[in-house]
PDB file of N, CA and C in Angstrom:
ATOM      1  N   LEU A   1     -25.011  -7.158 -34.043  1.00 46.00           N
ATOM      2  CA  LEU A   1     -23.857  -7.878 -33.905  1.00 46.00           C
ATOM      3  C   LEU A   1     -23.725  -8.773 -35.220  1.00 46.00           C
ATOM      4  N   ASP A   2     -22.630  -8.684 -35.969  1.00 45.00           N
ATOM      5  CA  ASP A   2     -22.382  -9.508 -37.055  1.00 45.00           C
ATOM      6  C   ASP A   2     -21.687 -10.713 -36.852  1.00 45.00           C
ATOM      7  N   GLU A   3     -22.368 -11.875 -36.792  1.00 47.00           N
ATOM      8  CA  GLU A   3     -21.792 -13.179 -36.411  1.00 47.00           C
ATOM      9  C   GLU A   3     -20.701 -13.543 -37.142  1.00 47.00           C
ATOM     10  N   LEU A   4     -20.514 -12.925 -38.472  1.00 56.00           N
ATOM     11  CA  LEU A   4     -19.314 -13.279 -39.226  1.00 56.00           C
ATOM     12  C   LEU A   4     -18.103 -12.773 -38.539  1.00 56.00           C
ATOM     13  N   TYR A   5     -18.218 -11.737 -37.814  1.00 72.00           N
ATOM     14  CA  TYR A   5     -16.845 -11.274 -37.098  1.00 72.00           C
ATOM     15  C   TYR A   5     -16.773 -11.786 -35.715  1.00 72.00           C
ATOM     16  N   TYR A   6     -17.859 -12.125 -35.085  1.00 79.00           N
ATOM     17  CA  TYR A   6     -17.890 -12.432 -33.625  1.00 79.00           C
ATOM     18  C   TYR A   6     -18.550 -13.879 -33.482  1.00 79.00           C
ATOM     19  N   THR A   7     -17.994 -14.849 -34.147  1.00 83.00           N
ATOM     20  CA  THR A   7     -18.612 -16.233 -34.157  1.00 83.00           C
ATOM     21  C   THR A   7     -18.705 -16.768 -32.856  1.00 83.00           C
ATOM     22  N   LYS A   8     -17.852 -16.477 -31.845  1.00 88.00           N
ATOM     23  CA  LYS A   8     -17.789 -17.191 -30.460  1.00 88.00           C
ATOM     24  C   LYS A   8     -18.401 -16.256 -29.362  1.00 88.00           C
ATOM     25  N   CYS A   9     -18.983 -15.087 -29.838  1.00 92.00           N
ATOM     26  CA  CYS A   9     -19.345 -14.075 -28.877  1.00 92.00           C
ATOM     27  C   CYS A   9     -20.891 -14.142 -28.765  1.00 92.00           C
ATOM     28  N   VAL A  10     -21.213 -14.543 -27.380  1.00 92.00           N
ATOM     29  CA  VAL A  10     -22.755 -14.596 -27.077  1.00 92.00           C
ATOM     30  C   VAL A  10     -22.933 -13.694 -26.026  1.00 92.00           C
ATOM     31  N   VAL A  11     -23.807 -12.613 -26.265  1.00 93.00           N
ATOM     32  CA  VAL A  11     -24.125 -11.532 -25.374  1.00 93.00           C
ATOM     33  C   VAL A  11     -25.500 -11.384 -25.245  1.00 93.00           C
ATOM     34  N   ASP A  12     -26.062 -10.666 -24.265  1.00 92.00           N
ATOM     35  CA  ASP A  12     -27.469 -10.400 -23.965  1.00 92.00           C
ATOM     36  C   ASP A  12     -27.812  -9.017 -25.017  1.00 92.00           C
ATOM     37  N   ARG A  13     -26.762  -8.134 -25.039  1.00 91.00           N
ATOM     38  CA  ARG A  13     -27.176  -6.942 -25.722  1.00 91.00           C
ATOM     39  C   ARG A  13     -26.066  -6.726 -26.864  1.00 91.00           C
ATOM     40  N   PRO A  14     -26.271  -7.425 -28.012  1.00 90.00           N
ATOM     41  CA  PRO A  14     -25.315  -7.344 -29.226  1.00 90.00           C
ATOM     42  C   PRO A  14     -25.106  -5.806 -29.620  1.00 90.00           C
ATOM     43  N   GLY A  15     -26.037  -4.967 -29.494  1.00 92.00           N
ATOM     44  CA  GLY A  15     -25.867  -3.597 -29.920  1.00 92.00           C
ATOM     45  C   GLY A  15     -24.749  -2.906 -29.096  1.00 92.00           C
ATOM     46  N   ASP A  16     -24.324  -3.421 -27.927  1.00 93.00           N
ATOM     47  CA  ASP A  16     -23.271  -2.800 -27.076  1.00 93.00           C
ATOM     48  C   ASP A  16     -21.907  -3.082 -27.546  1.00 93.00           C
ATOM     49  N   ILE A  17     -21.774  -4.220 -28.428  1.00 92.00           N
ATOM     50  CA  ILE A  17     -20.348  -4.581 -29.027  1.00 92.00           C
ATOM     51  C   ILE A  17     -20.056  -3.332 -30.078  1.00 92.00           C
ATOM     52  N   GLY A  18     -18.901  -2.715 -29.744  1.00 91.00           N
ATOM     53  CA  GLY A  18     -18.390  -1.711 -30.663  1.00 91.00           C
ATOM     54  C   GLY A  18     -19.197  -0.419 -30.723  1.00 91.00           C
ATOM     55  N   ASP A  19     -19.821  -0.070 -29.705  1.00 92.00           N
ATOM     56  CA  ASP A  19     -20.698   1.155 -29.647  1.00 92.00           C
ATOM     57  C   ASP A  19     -19.949   2.246 -29.043  1.00 92.00           C
ATOM     58  N   GLY A  20     -18.479   2.165 -28.883  1.00 88.00           N
ATOM     59  CA  GLY A  20     -17.780   3.425 -28.429  1.00 88.00           C
ATOM     60  C   GLY A  20     -17.513   3.292 -26.843  1.00 88.00           C
ATOM     61  N   ILE A  21     -18.418   2.479 -26.152  1.00 88.00           N
ATOM     62  CA  ILE A  21     -18.300   2.403 -24.733  1.00 88.00           C
ATOM     63  C   ILE A  21     -17.796   1.018 -24.287  1.00 88.00           C
ATOM     64  N   CYS A  22     -16.779   1.081 -23.465  1.00 88.00           N
ATOM     65  CA  CYS A  22     -16.183  -0.096 -22.957  1.00 88.00           C
ATOM     66  C   CYS A  22     -17.130  -0.787 -21.797  1.00 88.00           C
ATOM     67  N   ASN A  23     -17.653  -1.873 -22.096  1.00 88.00           N
ATOM     68  CA  ASN A  23     -18.321  -2.901 -21.117  1.00 88.00           C
ATOM     69  C   ASN A  23     -17.401  -3.694 -20.440  1.00 88.00           C
ATOM     70  N   ASP A  24     -16.908  -3.488 -19.251  1.00 83.00           N
ATOM     71  CA  ASP A  24     -15.951  -4.187 -18.659  1.00 83.00           C
ATOM     72  C   ASP A  24     -16.211  -5.626 -18.300  1.00 83.00           C
ATOM     73  N   ASP A  25     -17.673  -5.880 -18.237  1.00 83.00           N
ATOM     74  CA  ASP A  25     -18.128  -7.079 -17.773  1.00 83.00           C
ATOM     75  C   ASP A  25     -17.860  -8.157 -18.828  1.00 83.00           C
ATOM     76  N   PRO A  26     -17.660  -9.418 -18.303  1.00 87.00           N
ATOM     77  CA  PRO A  26     -17.734 -10.574 -19.429  1.00 87.00           C
ATOM     78  C   PRO A  26     -19.023 -10.860 -19.649  1.00 87.00           C
ATOM     79  N   PRO A  27     -19.517 -11.323 -20.692  1.00 92.00           N
ATOM     80  CA  PRO A  27     -18.549 -11.729 -21.778  1.00 92.00           C
ATOM     81  C   PRO A  27     -18.087 -10.652 -22.788  1.00 92.00           C
ATOM     82  N   TYR A  28     -18.650  -9.331 -22.529  1.00 93.00           N
ATOM     83  CA  TYR A  28     -18.254  -8.217 -23.616  1.00 93.00           C
ATOM     84  C   TYR A  28     -16.818  -8.079 -23.608  1.00 93.00           C
ATOM     85  N   ASN A  29     -16.097  -7.868 -22.620  1.00 90.00           N
ATOM     86  CA  ASN A  29     -14.712  -7.593 -22.604  1.00 90.00           C
ATOM     87  C   ASN A  29     -13.726  -8.889 -22.586  1.00 90.00           C
ATOM     88  N   THR A  30     -13.994  -9.641 -23.617  1.00 90.00           N
ATOM     89  CA  THR A  30     -13.253 -10.915 -23.820  1.00 90.00           C
ATOM     90  C   THR A  30     -12.621 -11.125 -25.125  1.00 90.00           C
ATOM     91  N   GLU A  31     -11.678 -12.040 -25.310  1.00 89.00           N
ATOM     92  CA  GLU A  31     -11.180 -12.112 -26.563  1.00 89.00           C
ATOM     93  C   GLU A  31     -12.374 -12.543 -27.614  1.00 89.00           C
ATOM     94  N   GLU A  32     -13.144 -13.473 -27.154  1.00 92.00           N
ATOM     95  CA  GLU A  32     -14.214 -13.892 -28.068  1.00 92.00           C
ATOM     96  C   GLU A  32     -15.061 -12.826 -28.664  1.00 92.00           C
ATOM     97  N   CYS A  33     -15.185 -11.633 -27.927  1.00 93.00           N
ATOM     98  CA  CYS A  33     -15.936 -10.552 -28.331  1.00 93.00           C
ATOM     99  C   CYS A  33     -15.040  -9.503 -28.828  1.00 93.00           C
ATOM    100  N   GLU A  34     -13.765  -9.714 -28.974  1.00 91.00           N
ATOM    101  CA  GLU A  34     -12.674  -8.796 -29.409  1.00 91.00           C
ATOM    102  C   GLU A  34     -12.786  -7.396 -28.556  1.00 91.00           C
ATOM    103  N   PHE A  35     -12.788  -7.716 -27.322  1.00 90.00           N
ATOM    104  CA  PHE A  35     -12.785  -6.814 -26.209  1.00 90.00           C
ATOM    105  C   PHE A  35     -13.821  -5.722 -26.493  1.00 90.00           C
ATOM    106  N   ASP A  36     -14.968  -6.123 -26.433  1.00 92.00           N
ATOM    107  CA  ASP A  36     -16.141  -5.319 -26.727  1.00 92.00           C
ATOM    108  C   ASP A  36     -16.115  -4.629 -28.099  1.00 92.00           C
ATOM    109  N   GLY A  37     -15.709  -5.353 -29.153  1.00 92.00           N
ATOM    110  CA  GLY A  37     -15.633  -4.844 -30.345  1.00 92.00           C
ATOM    111  C   GLY A  37     -14.536  -3.652 -30.439  1.00 92.00           C
ATOM    112  N   GLY A  38     -13.524  -3.829 -29.820  1.00 90.00           N
ATOM    113  CA  GLY A  38     -12.378  -2.708 -29.661  1.00 90.00           C
ATOM    114  C   GLY A  38     -12.621  -1.659 -28.666  1.00 90.00           C
ATOM    115  N   ASP A  39     -13.822  -1.561 -28.046  1.00 90.00           N
ATOM    116  CA  ASP A  39     -14.318  -0.433 -27.180  1.00 90.00           C
ATOM    117  C   ASP A  39     -13.215  -0.619 -25.847  1.00 90.00           C
ATOM    118  N   CYS A  40     -12.890  -1.727 -25.479  1.00 89.00           N
ATOM    119  CA  CYS A  40     -12.000  -1.930 -24.271  1.00 89.00           C
ATOM    120  C   CYS A  40     -10.500  -1.998 -24.744  1.00 89.00           C
ATOM    121  N   VAL A  41     -10.042  -1.732 -25.742  1.00 88.00           N
ATOM    122  CA  VAL A  41      -8.783  -1.758 -26.086  1.00 88.00           C
ATOM    123  C   VAL A  41      -8.018  -0.339 -25.582  1.00 88.00           C
ATOM    124  N   PRO A  42      -6.950  -0.615 -24.624  1.00 88.00           N
ATOM    125  CA  PRO A  42      -6.607   0.688 -24.105  1.00 88.00           C
ATOM    126  C   PRO A  42      -6.078   1.816 -25.103  1.00 88.00           C
ATOM    127  N   LYS A  43      -6.487   3.194 -24.920  1.00 88.00           N
ATOM    128  CA  LYS A  43      -6.158   4.180 -25.652  1.00 88.00           C
ATOM    129  C   LYS A  43      -5.359   5.261 -25.157  1.00 88.00           C
ATOM    130  N   PRO A  44      -4.361   5.721 -25.975  1.00 93.00           N
ATOM    131  CA  PRO A  44      -3.586   6.925 -25.358  1.00 93.00           C
ATOM    132  C   PRO A  44      -4.410   8.186 -24.903  1.00 93.00           C
ATOM    133  N   VAL A  45      -3.862   8.778 -23.869  1.00 95.00           N
ATOM    134  CA  VAL A  45      -4.568   9.922 -23.248  1.00 95.00           C
ATOM    135  C   VAL A  45      -3.668  11.125 -23.720  1.00 95.00           C
ATOM    136  N   ASP A  46      -4.423  12.106 -24.382  1.00 94.00           N
ATOM    137  CA  ASP A  46      -3.654  13.388 -24.708  1.00 94.00           C
ATOM    138  C   ASP A  46      -3.215  14.012 -23.447  1.00 94.00           C
ATOM    139  N   GLY A  47      -1.952  14.557 -23.628  1.00 95.00           N
ATOM    140  CA  GLY A  47      -1.189  15.181 -22.482  1.00 95.00           C
ATOM    141  C   GLY A  47      -0.582  14.257 -21.512  1.00 95.00           C
ATOM    142  N   TYR A  48      -0.759  12.997 -21.667  1.00 96.00           N
ATOM    143  CA  TYR A  48      -0.074  12.037 -20.653  1.00 96.00           C
ATOM    144  C   TYR A  48       0.505  10.946 -21.497  1.00 96.00           C
ATOM    145  N   PRO A  49       1.988  11.232 -21.981  1.00 93.00           N
ATOM    146  CA  PRO A  49       2.488  10.183 -22.656  1.00 93.00           C
ATOM    147  C   PRO A  49       2.783   8.941 -21.798  1.00 93.00           C
ATOM    148  N   GLY A  50       2.612   7.843 -22.568  1.00 94.00           N
ATOM    149  CA  GLY A  50       2.713   6.491 -21.798  1.00 94.00           C
ATOM    150  C   GLY A  50       1.471   6.075 -20.950  1.00 94.00           C
ATOM    151  N   CYS A  51       0.443   6.891 -21.047  1.00 95.00           N
ATOM    152  CA  CYS A  51      -0.910   6.576 -20.274  1.00 95.00           C
ATOM    153  C   CYS A  51      -1.812   5.970 -21.300  1.00 95.00           C
ATOM    154  N   PHE A  52      -2.045   4.723 -21.080  1.00 94.00           N
ATOM    155  CA  PHE A  52      -3.120   4.148 -21.995  1.00 94.00           C
ATOM    156  C   PHE A  52      -4.284   3.416 -21.150  1.00 94.00           C
ATOM    157  N   VAL A  53      -5.520   3.914 -21.286  1.00 91.00           N
ATOM    158  CA  VAL A  53      -6.574   3.407 -20.527  1.00 91.00           C
ATOM    159  C   VAL A  53      -7.933   3.118 -21.318  1.00 91.00           C
ATOM    160  N   ASP A  54      -8.723   2.245 -20.965  1.00 85.00           N
ATOM    161  CA  ASP A  54      -9.933   1.962 -21.695  1.00 85.00           C
ATOM    162  C   ASP A  54     -10.765   3.082 -21.935  1.00 85.00           C
ATOM    163  N   LYS A  55     -10.918   3.934 -20.818  1.00 87.00           N
ATOM    164  CA  LYS A  55     -11.777   5.291 -20.744  1.00 87.00           C
ATOM    165  C   LYS A  55     -11.016   6.418 -20.623  1.00 87.00           C
ATOM    166  N   PRO A  56     -10.522   7.026 -21.681  1.00 92.00           N
ATOM    167  CA  PRO A  56      -9.629   8.214 -21.702  1.00 92.00           C
ATOM    168  C   PRO A  56     -10.510   9.406 -20.803  1.00 92.00           C
ATOM    169  N   TYR A  57     -11.879   9.394 -21.109  1.00 91.00           N
ATOM    170  CA  TYR A  57     -12.705  10.521 -20.601  1.00 91.00           C
ATOM    171  C   TYR A  57     -12.731  10.570 -19.057  1.00 91.00           C
ATOM    172  N   LEU A  58     -12.255   9.407 -18.433  1.00 92.00           N
ATOM    173  CA  LEU A  58     -12.154   9.430 -16.915  1.00 92.00           C
ATOM    174  C   LEU A  58     -10.880  10.251 -16.415  1.00 92.00           C
ATOM    175  N   ILE A  59      -9.878  10.429 -17.294  1.00 95.00           N
ATOM    176  CA  ILE A  59      -8.706  11.184 -16.766  1.00 95.00           C
ATOM    177  C   ILE A  59      -9.110  12.603 -16.577  1.00 95.00           C
ATOM    178  N   GLY A  60      -9.004  13.224 -15.304  1.00 94.00           N
ATOM    179  CA  GLY A  60      -9.197  14.604 -15.104  1.00 94.00           C
ATOM    180  C   GLY A  60     -10.784  14.874 -15.218  1.00 94.00           C
ATOM    181  N   SER A  61     -11.604  14.009 -14.662  1.00 93.00           N
ATOM    182  CA  SER A  61     -12.899  14.013 -14.716  1.00 93.00           C
ATOM    183  C   SER A  61     -13.386  14.584 -13.431  1.00 93.00           C
ATOM    184  N   ARG A  62     -12.513  14.893 -12.547  1.00 90.00           N
ATOM    185  CA  ARG A  62     -12.888  15.406 -11.128  1.00 90.00           C
ATOM    186  C   ARG A  62     -13.487  14.334 -10.206  1.00 90.00           C
ATOM    187  N   VAL A  63     -13.339  13.127 -10.520  1.00 88.00           N
ATOM    188  CA  VAL A  63     -13.555  11.936  -9.770  1.00 88.00           C
ATOM    189  C   VAL A  63     -12.376  11.096  -9.696  1.00 88.00           C
ATOM    190  N   CYS A  64     -11.827  10.814  -8.564  1.00 89.00           N
ATOM    191  CA  CYS A  64     -10.675   9.878  -8.441  1.00 89.00           C
ATOM    192  C   CYS A  64     -11.092   8.422  -8.721  1.00 89.00           C
ATOM    193  N   ASP A  65     -10.414   7.912  -9.822  1.00 89.00           N
ATOM    194  CA  ASP A  65     -10.530   6.468 -10.075  1.00 89.00           C
ATOM    195  C   ASP A  65      -9.129   5.944  -9.707  1.00 89.00           C
ATOM    196  N   SER A  66      -9.348   5.305  -8.464  1.00 84.00           N
ATOM    197  CA  SER A  66      -8.138   5.019  -7.585  1.00 84.00           C
ATOM    198  C   SER A  66      -7.281   3.828  -8.235  1.00 84.00           C
ATOM    199  N   ASN A  67      -7.827   3.067  -9.069  1.00 85.00           N
ATOM    200  CA  ASN A  67      -7.152   1.734  -9.428  1.00 85.00           C
ATOM    201  C   ASN A  67      -6.281   2.080 -10.733  1.00 85.00           C
ATOM    202  N   PRO A  68      -5.112   1.310 -10.911  1.00 88.00           N
ATOM    203  CA  PRO A  68      -4.308   1.377 -11.968  1.00 88.00           C
ATOM    204  C   PRO A  68      -5.238   0.926 -13.210  1.00 88.00           C
ATOM    205  N   PRO A  69      -4.848   1.372 -14.373  1.00 92.00           N
ATOM    206  CA  PRO A  69      -3.869   2.402 -14.791  1.00 92.00           C
ATOM    207  C   PRO A  69      -4.223   3.871 -14.597  1.00 92.00           C
ATOM    208  N   TYR A  70      -5.394   4.153 -14.030  1.00 94.00           N
ATOM    209  CA  TYR A  70      -5.696   5.585 -13.938  1.00 94.00           C
ATOM    210  C   TYR A  70      -4.788   6.322 -12.938  1.00 94.00           C
ATOM    211  N   ASN A  71      -4.852   5.762 -11.671  1.00 92.00           N
ATOM    212  CA  ASN A  71      -4.056   6.449 -10.575  1.00 92.00           C
ATOM    213  C   ASN A  71      -2.561   5.941 -10.598  1.00 92.00           C
ATOM    214  N   THR A  72      -1.935   6.404 -11.743  1.00 95.00           N
ATOM    215  CA  THR A  72      -0.520   6.081 -11.840  1.00 95.00           C
ATOM    216  C   THR A  72       0.149   7.465 -12.244  1.00 95.00           C
ATOM    217  N   GLU A  73       1.529   7.388 -12.050  1.00 95.00           N
ATOM    218  CA  GLU A  73       2.330   8.513 -12.458  1.00 95.00           C
ATOM    219  C   GLU A  73       2.215   8.956 -14.022  1.00 95.00           C
ATOM    220  N   ALA A  74       2.193   7.842 -14.686  1.00 96.00           N
ATOM    221  CA  ALA A  74       2.118   8.041 -16.200  1.00 96.00           C
ATOM    222  C   ALA A  74       0.790   8.673 -16.662  1.00 96.00           C
ATOM    223  N   CYS A  75      -0.274   8.466 -15.909  1.00 96.00           N
ATOM    224  CA  CYS A  75      -1.645   9.127 -16.123  1.00 96.00           C
ATOM    225  C   CYS A  75      -1.829  10.335 -15.153  1.00 96.00           C
ATOM    226  N   GLY A  76      -0.820  10.773 -14.789  1.00 96.00           N
ATOM    227  CA  GLY A  76      -0.778  12.007 -13.993  1.00 96.00           C
ATOM    228  C   GLY A  76      -1.779  11.935 -12.732  1.00 96.00           C
ATOM    229  N   PHE A  77      -1.771  10.703 -12.063  1.00 95.00           N
ATOM    230  CA  PHE A  77      -2.676  10.345 -10.987  1.00 95.00           C
ATOM    231  C   PHE A  77      -4.069  10.625 -11.246  1.00 95.00           C
ATOM    232  N   ASP A  78      -4.384  10.201 -12.340  1.00 95.00           N
ATOM    233  CA  ASP A  78      -5.937  10.411 -12.833  1.00 95.00           C
ATOM    234  C   ASP A  78      -6.180  11.799 -13.094  1.00 95.00           C
ATOM    235  N   GLY A  79      -5.144  12.449 -13.705  1.00 96.00           N
ATOM    236  CA  GLY A  79      -5.215  13.742 -14.178  1.00 96.00           C
ATOM    237  C   GLY A  79      -5.346  14.795 -13.010  1.00 96.00           C
ATOM    238  N   GLY A  80      -4.884  14.324 -11.971  1.00 94.00           N
ATOM    239  CA  GLY A  80      -4.884  15.234 -10.572  1.00 94.00           C
ATOM    240  C   GLY A  80      -6.045  14.805  -9.823  1.00 94.00           C
ATOM    241  N   ASP A  81      -6.941  14.114 -10.272  1.00 91.00           N
ATOM    242  CA  ASP A  81      -8.158  13.766  -9.526  1.00 91.00           C
ATOM    243  C   ASP A  81      -8.012  13.019  -8.207  1.00 91.00           C
ATOM    244  N   CYS A  82      -6.837  12.319  -8.111  1.00 90.00           N
ATOM    245  CA  CYS A  82      -6.482  11.422  -6.983  1.00 90.00           C
ATOM    246  C   CYS A  82      -5.467  12.216  -6.009  1.00 90.00           C
ATOM    247  N   ASP A  83      -5.150  13.438  -6.250  1.00 89.00           N
ATOM    248  CA  ASP A  83      -4.112  14.094  -5.522  1.00 89.00           C
ATOM    249  C   ASP A  83      -4.491  14.136  -3.961  1.00 89.00           C
ATOM    250  N   VAL A  84      -5.787  14.449  -3.682  1.00 84.00           N
ATOM    251  CA  VAL A  84      -6.206  14.416  -2.168  1.00 84.00           C
ATOM    252  C   VAL A  84      -6.119  13.082  -1.651  1.00 84.00           C
ATOM    253  N   TYR A  85      -6.644  12.038  -2.263  1.00 82.00           N
ATOM    254  CA  TYR A  85      -6.696  10.675  -1.826  1.00 82.00           C
ATOM    255  C   TYR A  85      -5.138  10.193  -1.636  1.00 82.00           C
ATOM    256  N   ASN A  86      -4.310  10.497  -2.714  1.00 84.00           N
ATOM    257  CA  ASN A  86      -3.086  10.051  -2.483  1.00 84.00           C
ATOM    258  C   ASN A  86      -2.199  10.606  -1.401  1.00 84.00           C
ATOM    259  N   GLY A  87      -2.680  11.889  -1.082  1.00 82.00           N
ATOM    260  CA  GLY A  87      -1.925  12.634  -0.093  1.00 82.00           C
ATOM    261  C   GLY A  87      -2.159  12.186   1.291  1.00 82.00           C
ATOM    262  N   LEU A  88      -3.174  11.286   1.474  1.00 79.00           N
ATOM    263  CA  LEU A  88      -3.629  10.773   2.844  1.00 79.00           C
ATOM    264  C   LEU A  88      -2.834   9.523   3.073  1.00 79.00           C
ATOM    265  N   SER A  89      -2.029   9.507   4.308  1.00 75.00           N
ATOM    266  CA  SER A  89      -1.296   8.253   4.534  1.00 75.00           C
ATOM    267  C   SER A  89      -2.226   7.363   5.169  1.00 75.00           C
ATOM    268  N   ASP A  90      -2.087   5.939   4.861  1.00 77.00           N
ATOM    269  CA  ASP A  90      -2.883   4.861   5.374  1.00 77.00           C
ATOM    270  C   ASP A  90      -4.409   5.009   5.113  1.00 77.00           C
ATOM    271  N   CYS A  91      -4.642   5.516   3.921  1.00 74.00           N
ATOM    272  CA  CYS A  91      -6.204   5.846   3.735  1.00 74.00           C
ATOM    273  C   CYS A  91      -6.530   4.749   2.645  1.00 74.00           C
ATOM    274  N   ASN A  92      -7.423   3.950   3.032  1.00 74.00           N
ATOM    275  CA  ASN A  92      -7.853   2.827   2.053  1.00 74.00           C
ATOM    276  C   ASN A  92      -9.365   2.836   2.209  1.00 74.00           C
ATOM    277  N   VAL A  93      -9.926   3.354   0.940  1.00 73.00           N
ATOM    278  CA  VAL A  93     -11.451   3.486   1.108  1.00 73.00           C
ATOM    279  C   VAL A  93     -11.953   2.911  -0.234  1.00 73.00           C
ATOM    280  N   GLU A  94     -13.254   2.451  -0.291  1.00 74.00           N
ATOM    281  CA  GLU A  94     -13.793   1.959  -1.373  1.00 74.00           C
ATOM    282  C   GLU A  94     -13.992   2.930  -2.507  1.00 74.00           C
ATOM    283  N   TYR A  95     -14.424   4.184  -2.089  1.00 73.00           N
ATOM    284  CA  TYR A  95     -14.898   5.244  -3.045  1.00 73.00           C
ATOM    285  C   TYR A  95     -14.012   6.503  -2.699  1.00 73.00           C
ATOM    286  N   PRO A  96     -12.782   6.598  -3.048  1.00 73.00           N
ATOM    287  CA  PRO A  96     -11.880   7.774  -2.758  1.00 73.00           C
ATOM    288  C   PRO A  96     -12.632   9.231  -3.267  1.00 73.00           C
ATOM    289  N   ASN A  97     -13.482   9.084  -4.282  1.00 71.00           N
ATOM    290  CA  ASN A  97     -14.118  10.333  -4.748  1.00 71.00           C
ATOM    291  C   ASN A  97     -14.875  11.007  -3.612  1.00 71.00           C
ATOM    292  N   PHE A  98     -15.369  10.200  -2.606  1.00 75.00           N
ATOM    293  CA  PHE A  98     -16.116  10.778  -1.619  1.00 75.00           C
ATOM    294  C   PHE A  98     -15.418  11.573  -0.743  1.00 75.00           C
ATOM    295  N   ILE A  99     -14.196  11.479  -0.725  1.00 71.00           N
ATOM    296  CA  ILE A  99     -13.256  12.280   0.394  1.00 71.00           C
ATOM    297  C   ILE A  99     -13.361  13.728  -0.164  1.00 71.00           C
ATOM    298  N   GLY A 100     -13.690  14.459   0.916  1.00 67.00           N
ATOM    299  CA  GLY A 100     -13.770  15.915   0.672  1.00 67.00           C
ATOM    300  C   GLY A 100     -14.997  16.368  -0.020  1.00 67.00           C
ATOM    301  N   ASP A 101     -16.140  15.510  -0.135  1.00 65.00           N
ATOM    302  CA  ASP A 101     -17.129  15.914  -0.894  1.00 65.00           C
ATOM    303  C   ASP A 101     -18.178  16.816   0.064  1.00 65.00           C
ATOM    304  N   GLY A 102     -17.936  17.024   1.353  1.00 68.00           N
ATOM    305  CA  GLY A 102     -18.559  17.840   2.139  1.00 68.00           C
ATOM    306  C   GLY A 102     -19.887  17.013   2.809  1.00 68.00           C
ATOM    307  N   ILE A 103     -19.665  15.716   2.573  1.00 73.00           N
ATOM    308  CA  ILE A 103     -20.810  14.868   3.137  1.00 73.00           C
ATOM    309  C   ILE A 103     -20.230  13.837   4.125  1.00 73.00           C
ATOM    310  N   CYS A 104     -20.614  13.858   5.294  1.00 75.00           N
ATOM    311  CA  CYS A 104     -20.064  12.927   6.266  1.00 75.00           C
ATOM    312  C   CYS A 104     -20.613  11.488   6.283  1.00 75.00           C
ATOM    313  N   LYS A 105     -19.690  10.558   6.031  1.00 72.00           N
ATOM    314  CA  LYS A 105     -20.037   9.173   5.832  1.00 72.00           C
ATOM    315  C   LYS A 105     -19.413   8.355   6.990  1.00 72.00           C
ATOM    316  N   ASP A 106     -20.180   7.518   7.544  1.00 66.00           N
ATOM    317  CA  ASP A 106     -19.858   6.911   8.814  1.00 66.00           C
ATOM    318  C   ASP A 106     -19.030   5.591   8.386  1.00 66.00           C
TER     319      ASP A 106
END
């Protein structure tokens, strides 16, 4: 971590700043740390015009990321990953990727 660039950024793992992986947790994803050295700046997703997310690799990953901006029309409802979840009326679960995984959860 070059203090010249991040003079107000104080983190436990300075090597995580700008490493290509968005660390959503503060203080990394803050203005002082330049949004994890640019890692958390929303990026366009190929094949989905108007879809900008922190982690483009999650679109179409076969796991439903149910929160916006992933599960939106612009992002193809997470690249189709949330089709089953979105098709269930009145379904509100913490982990939608567990739906239809073949394991019964109480």
